[in-house]
GROMACS .gro file of C-alpha atoms in nm:
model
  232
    1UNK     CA    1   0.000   0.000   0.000
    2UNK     CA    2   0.307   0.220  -0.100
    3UNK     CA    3   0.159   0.399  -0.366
    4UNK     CA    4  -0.201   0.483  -0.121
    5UNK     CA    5   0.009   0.626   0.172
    6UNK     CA    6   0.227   0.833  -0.068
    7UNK     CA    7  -0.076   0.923  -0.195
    8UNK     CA    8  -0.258   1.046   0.179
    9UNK     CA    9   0.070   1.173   0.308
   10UNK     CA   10   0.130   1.434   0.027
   11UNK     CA   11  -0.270   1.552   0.033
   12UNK     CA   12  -0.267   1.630   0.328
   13UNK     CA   13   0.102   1.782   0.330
   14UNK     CA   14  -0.059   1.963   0.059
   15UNK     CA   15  -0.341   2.081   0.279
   16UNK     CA   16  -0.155   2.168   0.570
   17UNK     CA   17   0.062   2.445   0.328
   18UNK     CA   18  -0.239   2.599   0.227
   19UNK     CA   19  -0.325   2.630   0.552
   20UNK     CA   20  -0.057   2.788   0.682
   21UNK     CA   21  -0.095   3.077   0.413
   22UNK     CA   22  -0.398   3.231   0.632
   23UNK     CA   23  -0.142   3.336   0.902
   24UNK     CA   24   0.156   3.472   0.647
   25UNK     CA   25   0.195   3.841   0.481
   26UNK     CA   26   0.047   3.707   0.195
   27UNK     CA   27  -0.264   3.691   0.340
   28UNK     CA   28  -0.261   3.926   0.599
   29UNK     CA   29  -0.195   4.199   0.418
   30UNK     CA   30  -0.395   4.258   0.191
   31UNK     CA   31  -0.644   4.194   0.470
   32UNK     CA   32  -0.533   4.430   0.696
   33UNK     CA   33  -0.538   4.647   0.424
   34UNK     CA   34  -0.904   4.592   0.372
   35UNK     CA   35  -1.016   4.626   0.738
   36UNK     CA   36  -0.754   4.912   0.861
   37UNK     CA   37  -0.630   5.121   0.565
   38UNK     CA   38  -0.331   5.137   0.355
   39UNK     CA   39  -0.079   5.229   0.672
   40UNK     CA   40  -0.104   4.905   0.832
   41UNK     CA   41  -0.078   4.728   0.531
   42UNK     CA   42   0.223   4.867   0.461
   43UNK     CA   43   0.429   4.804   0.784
   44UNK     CA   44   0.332   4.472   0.791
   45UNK     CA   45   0.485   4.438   0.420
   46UNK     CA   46   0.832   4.591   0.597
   47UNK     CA   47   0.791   4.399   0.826
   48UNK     CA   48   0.741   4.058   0.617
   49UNK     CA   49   1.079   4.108   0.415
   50UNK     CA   50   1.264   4.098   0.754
   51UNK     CA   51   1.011   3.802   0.794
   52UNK     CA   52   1.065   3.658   0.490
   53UNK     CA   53   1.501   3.667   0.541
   54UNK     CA   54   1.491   3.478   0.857
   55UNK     CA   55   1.227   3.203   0.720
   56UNK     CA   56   1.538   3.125   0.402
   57UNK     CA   57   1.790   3.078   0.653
   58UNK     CA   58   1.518   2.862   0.911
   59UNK     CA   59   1.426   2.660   0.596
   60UNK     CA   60   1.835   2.638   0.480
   61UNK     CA   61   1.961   2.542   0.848
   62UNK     CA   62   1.574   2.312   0.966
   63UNK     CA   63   1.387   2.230   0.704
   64UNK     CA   64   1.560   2.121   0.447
   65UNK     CA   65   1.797   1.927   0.630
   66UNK     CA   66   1.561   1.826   0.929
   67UNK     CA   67   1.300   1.710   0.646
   68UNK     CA   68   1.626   1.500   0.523
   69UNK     CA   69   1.749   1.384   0.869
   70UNK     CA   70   1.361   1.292   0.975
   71UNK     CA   71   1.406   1.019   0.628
   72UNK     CA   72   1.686   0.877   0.662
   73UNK     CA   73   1.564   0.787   1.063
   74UNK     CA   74   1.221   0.660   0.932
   75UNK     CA   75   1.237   0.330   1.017
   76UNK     CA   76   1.464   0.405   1.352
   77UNK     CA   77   1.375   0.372   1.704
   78UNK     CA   78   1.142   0.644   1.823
   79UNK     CA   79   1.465   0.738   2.098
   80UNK     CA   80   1.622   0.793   1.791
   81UNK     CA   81   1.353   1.049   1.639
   82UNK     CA   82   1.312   1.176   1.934
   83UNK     CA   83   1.656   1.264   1.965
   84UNK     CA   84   1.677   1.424   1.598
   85UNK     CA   85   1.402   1.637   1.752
   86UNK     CA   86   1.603   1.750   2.034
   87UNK     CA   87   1.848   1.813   1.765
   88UNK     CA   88   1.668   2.053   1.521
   89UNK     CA   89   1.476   2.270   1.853
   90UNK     CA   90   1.865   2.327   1.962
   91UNK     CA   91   1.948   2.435   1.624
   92UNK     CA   92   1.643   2.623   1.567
   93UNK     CA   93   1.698   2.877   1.878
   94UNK     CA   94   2.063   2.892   1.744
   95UNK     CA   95   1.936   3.059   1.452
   96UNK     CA   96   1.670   3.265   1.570
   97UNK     CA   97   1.816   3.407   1.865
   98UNK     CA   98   2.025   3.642   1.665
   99UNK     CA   99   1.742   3.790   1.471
  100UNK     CA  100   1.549   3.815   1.878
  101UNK     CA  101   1.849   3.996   2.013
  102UNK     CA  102   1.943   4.238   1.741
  103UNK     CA  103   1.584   4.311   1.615
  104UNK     CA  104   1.435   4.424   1.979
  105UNK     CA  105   1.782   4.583   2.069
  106UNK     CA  106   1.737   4.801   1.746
  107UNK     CA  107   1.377   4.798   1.664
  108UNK     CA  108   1.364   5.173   1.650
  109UNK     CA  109   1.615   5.206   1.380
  110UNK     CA  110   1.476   4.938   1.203
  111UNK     CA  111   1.137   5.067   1.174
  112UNK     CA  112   1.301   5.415   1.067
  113UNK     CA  113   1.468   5.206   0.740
  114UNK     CA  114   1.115   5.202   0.609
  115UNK     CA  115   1.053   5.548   0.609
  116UNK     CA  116   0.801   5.556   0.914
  117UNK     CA  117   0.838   5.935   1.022
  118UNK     CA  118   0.747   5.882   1.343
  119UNK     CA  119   0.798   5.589   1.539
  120UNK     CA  120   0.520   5.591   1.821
  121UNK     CA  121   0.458   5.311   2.043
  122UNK     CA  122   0.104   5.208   1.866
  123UNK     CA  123   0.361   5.147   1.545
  124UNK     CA  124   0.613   4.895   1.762
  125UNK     CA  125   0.309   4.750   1.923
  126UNK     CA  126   0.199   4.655   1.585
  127UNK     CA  127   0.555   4.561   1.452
  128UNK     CA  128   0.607   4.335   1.781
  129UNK     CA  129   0.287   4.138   1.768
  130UNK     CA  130   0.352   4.085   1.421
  131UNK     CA  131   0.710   3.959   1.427
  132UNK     CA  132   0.575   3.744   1.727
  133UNK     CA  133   0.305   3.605   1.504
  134UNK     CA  134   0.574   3.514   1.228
  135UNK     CA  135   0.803   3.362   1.489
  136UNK     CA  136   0.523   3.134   1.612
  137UNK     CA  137   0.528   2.980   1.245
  138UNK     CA  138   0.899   2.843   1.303
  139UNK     CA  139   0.789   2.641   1.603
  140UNK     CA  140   0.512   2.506   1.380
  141UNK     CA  141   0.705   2.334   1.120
  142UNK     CA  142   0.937   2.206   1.368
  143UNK     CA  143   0.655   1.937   1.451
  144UNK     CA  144   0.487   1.927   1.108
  145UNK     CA  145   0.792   1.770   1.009
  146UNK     CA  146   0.800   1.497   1.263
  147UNK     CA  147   0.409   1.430   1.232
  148UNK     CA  148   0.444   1.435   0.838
  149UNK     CA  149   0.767   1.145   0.906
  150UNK     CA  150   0.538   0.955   1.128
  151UNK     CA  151   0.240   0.954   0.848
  152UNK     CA  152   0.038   1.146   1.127
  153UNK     CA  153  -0.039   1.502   0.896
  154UNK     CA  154  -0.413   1.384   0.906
  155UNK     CA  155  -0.421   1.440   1.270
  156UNK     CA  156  -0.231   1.718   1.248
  157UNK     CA  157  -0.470   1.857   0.960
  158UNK     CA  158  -0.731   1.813   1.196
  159UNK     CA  159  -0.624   2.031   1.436
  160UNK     CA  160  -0.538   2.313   1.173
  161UNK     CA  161  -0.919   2.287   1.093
  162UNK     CA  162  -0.998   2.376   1.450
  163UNK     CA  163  -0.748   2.655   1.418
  164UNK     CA  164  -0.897   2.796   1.118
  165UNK     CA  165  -1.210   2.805   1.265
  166UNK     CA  166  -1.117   2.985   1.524
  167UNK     CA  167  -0.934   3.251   1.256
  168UNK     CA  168  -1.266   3.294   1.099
  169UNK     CA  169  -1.461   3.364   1.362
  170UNK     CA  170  -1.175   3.603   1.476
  171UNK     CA  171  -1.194   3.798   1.180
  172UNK     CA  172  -1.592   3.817   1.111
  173UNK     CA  173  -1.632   3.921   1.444
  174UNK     CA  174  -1.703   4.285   1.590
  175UNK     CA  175  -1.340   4.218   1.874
  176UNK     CA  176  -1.085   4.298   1.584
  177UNK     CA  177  -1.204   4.694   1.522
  178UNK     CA  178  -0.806   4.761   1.566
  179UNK     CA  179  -0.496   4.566   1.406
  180UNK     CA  180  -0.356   4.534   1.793
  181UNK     CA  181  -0.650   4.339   1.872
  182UNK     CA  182  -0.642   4.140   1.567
  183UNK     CA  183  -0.296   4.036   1.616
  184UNK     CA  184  -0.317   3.955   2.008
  185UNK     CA  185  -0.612   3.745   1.912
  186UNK     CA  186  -0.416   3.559   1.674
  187UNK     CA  187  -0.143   3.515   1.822
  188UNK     CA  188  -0.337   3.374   2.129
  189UNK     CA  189  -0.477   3.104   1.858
  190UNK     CA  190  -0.164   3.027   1.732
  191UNK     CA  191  -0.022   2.943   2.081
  192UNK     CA  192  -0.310   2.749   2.146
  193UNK     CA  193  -0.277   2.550   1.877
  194UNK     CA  194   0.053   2.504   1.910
  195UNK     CA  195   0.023   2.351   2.277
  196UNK     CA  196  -0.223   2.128   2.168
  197UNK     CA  197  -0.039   2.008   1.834
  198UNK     CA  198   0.296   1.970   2.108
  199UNK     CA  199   0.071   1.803   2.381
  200UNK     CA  200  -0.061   1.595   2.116
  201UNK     CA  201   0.302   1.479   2.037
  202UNK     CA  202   0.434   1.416   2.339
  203UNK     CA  203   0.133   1.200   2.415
  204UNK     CA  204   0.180   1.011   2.131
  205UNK     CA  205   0.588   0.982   2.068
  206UNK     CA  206   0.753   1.152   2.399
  207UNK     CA  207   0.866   1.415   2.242
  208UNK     CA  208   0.946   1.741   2.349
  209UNK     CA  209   1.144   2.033   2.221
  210UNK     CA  210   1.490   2.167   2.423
  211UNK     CA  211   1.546   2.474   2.370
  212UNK     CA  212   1.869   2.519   2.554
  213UNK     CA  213   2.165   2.709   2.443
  214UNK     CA  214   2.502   2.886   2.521
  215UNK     CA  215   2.508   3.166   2.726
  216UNK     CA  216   2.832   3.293   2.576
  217UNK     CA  217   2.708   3.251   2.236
  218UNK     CA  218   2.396   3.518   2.345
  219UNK     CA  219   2.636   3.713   2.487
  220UNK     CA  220   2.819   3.731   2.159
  221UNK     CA  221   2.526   3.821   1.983
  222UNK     CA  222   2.428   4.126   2.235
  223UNK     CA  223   2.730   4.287   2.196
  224UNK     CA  224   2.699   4.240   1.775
  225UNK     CA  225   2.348   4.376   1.863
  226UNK     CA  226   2.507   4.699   2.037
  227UNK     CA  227   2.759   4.775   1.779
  228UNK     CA  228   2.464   4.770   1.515
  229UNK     CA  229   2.278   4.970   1.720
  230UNK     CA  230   2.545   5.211   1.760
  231UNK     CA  231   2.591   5.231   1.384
  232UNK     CA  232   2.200   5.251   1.330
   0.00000   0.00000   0.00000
């Protein structure tokens, strides 16, 4: 049955992409264009081509590779997988702590690159919630690709669908009259999910992420941070 799980497995891998679209620039942009006017819209497209930098070097350094590495352990012992997920959450928080530390150590300057006159706190309120949104995406296909390895992206899907929900009654509802509110609601639907997609998993296969890392390497990275931010 080869050729029927090849067939299920890529569906709903299919499925799951589109899904994730809802919560990406693509998507909310032009919505938050619709709802809040052209001045939203167009710090959240700033703020997606940061966005959009870190996700080439997350897929580069995780998914590529961790798609690879979860392959070649298919038919391993689930210490093993679970181990290769210890693996890519280390790696993962190698990568993005850089971006944290020198993005909210010069998050003023930033935002003054794309020509925002004046940077008020309603703008990095809005920046913030939306670079935590993006963030939470990283997390996400860290166990996509261990559910999709364990032929599992139907649960997974299923749980997306109650996520989606949630997005659309979000949206249609009279609670988002501001983009803050929008994006705290989101972003409180995208942790939930996310706890119950990782309670799910550890129910299932143990597994749990470890996100531990050198302090001297962050320290490295603050000062870099501080001499950018001097420069800025």
């Amino acid at each position: 049955n080869l050729a029927k799980r090849l067939a299920i497995t890529r569906l709903f891998n299919y499925l799951l992409r589109v899904g994730r679209n809802f919560f990406t620039s693509n998507f909310l942009t032009p919505l938050f264009a619709i709802k809040f006017g052209l001045s939203a819209a167009g710090l959240f497209y700033f703020a997606s081509t940061l966005i959009n930098a870190i996700q080439a070097v997350v897929k580069s350094v995780i998914g590529y590779s961790g798609n690879a590495l979860f392959a070649n352990l298919k038919t391993s012992t689930q210490e093993a997988k679970r181990e290769a997920f210890i693996i890519l959450s280390q790696k993962l928080i190698l990568v993005l702590a850089p971006f944290i530390i020198v993005l909210s150590t010069n998050y003023r300057g930033i935002l003054r690159l794309s020509r925002i006159g004046d940077v008020t706190s309603y703008t990095l309120a809005l920046a913030l919630l939306f670079m935590i949104l993006a963030f939470l995406e990283f997390f996400f296909v860290l166990y996509e690709q261990f559910y999709i390895i364990e032929e599992a992206a139907n649960k997974l899907f299923y749980f997306k669908l109650f996520e989606l929900t949630l997005f659309y009654g979000l949206i249609s509802s009279v609670v988002t009259s501001s983009p803050v509110a929008t994006l705290i609601g989101l972003i409180a639907i995208r942790i939930t999910s996310l706890i119950i997609i990782a309670l799910n998993a550890f129910y299932w296969w143990k597994i749990k992420p470890d996100f531990k890392t050198n302090v001297w390497y962050l320290f490295s990275w603050i000062i870099v941070a501080l001499v950018v931010a001097w420069i800025l």
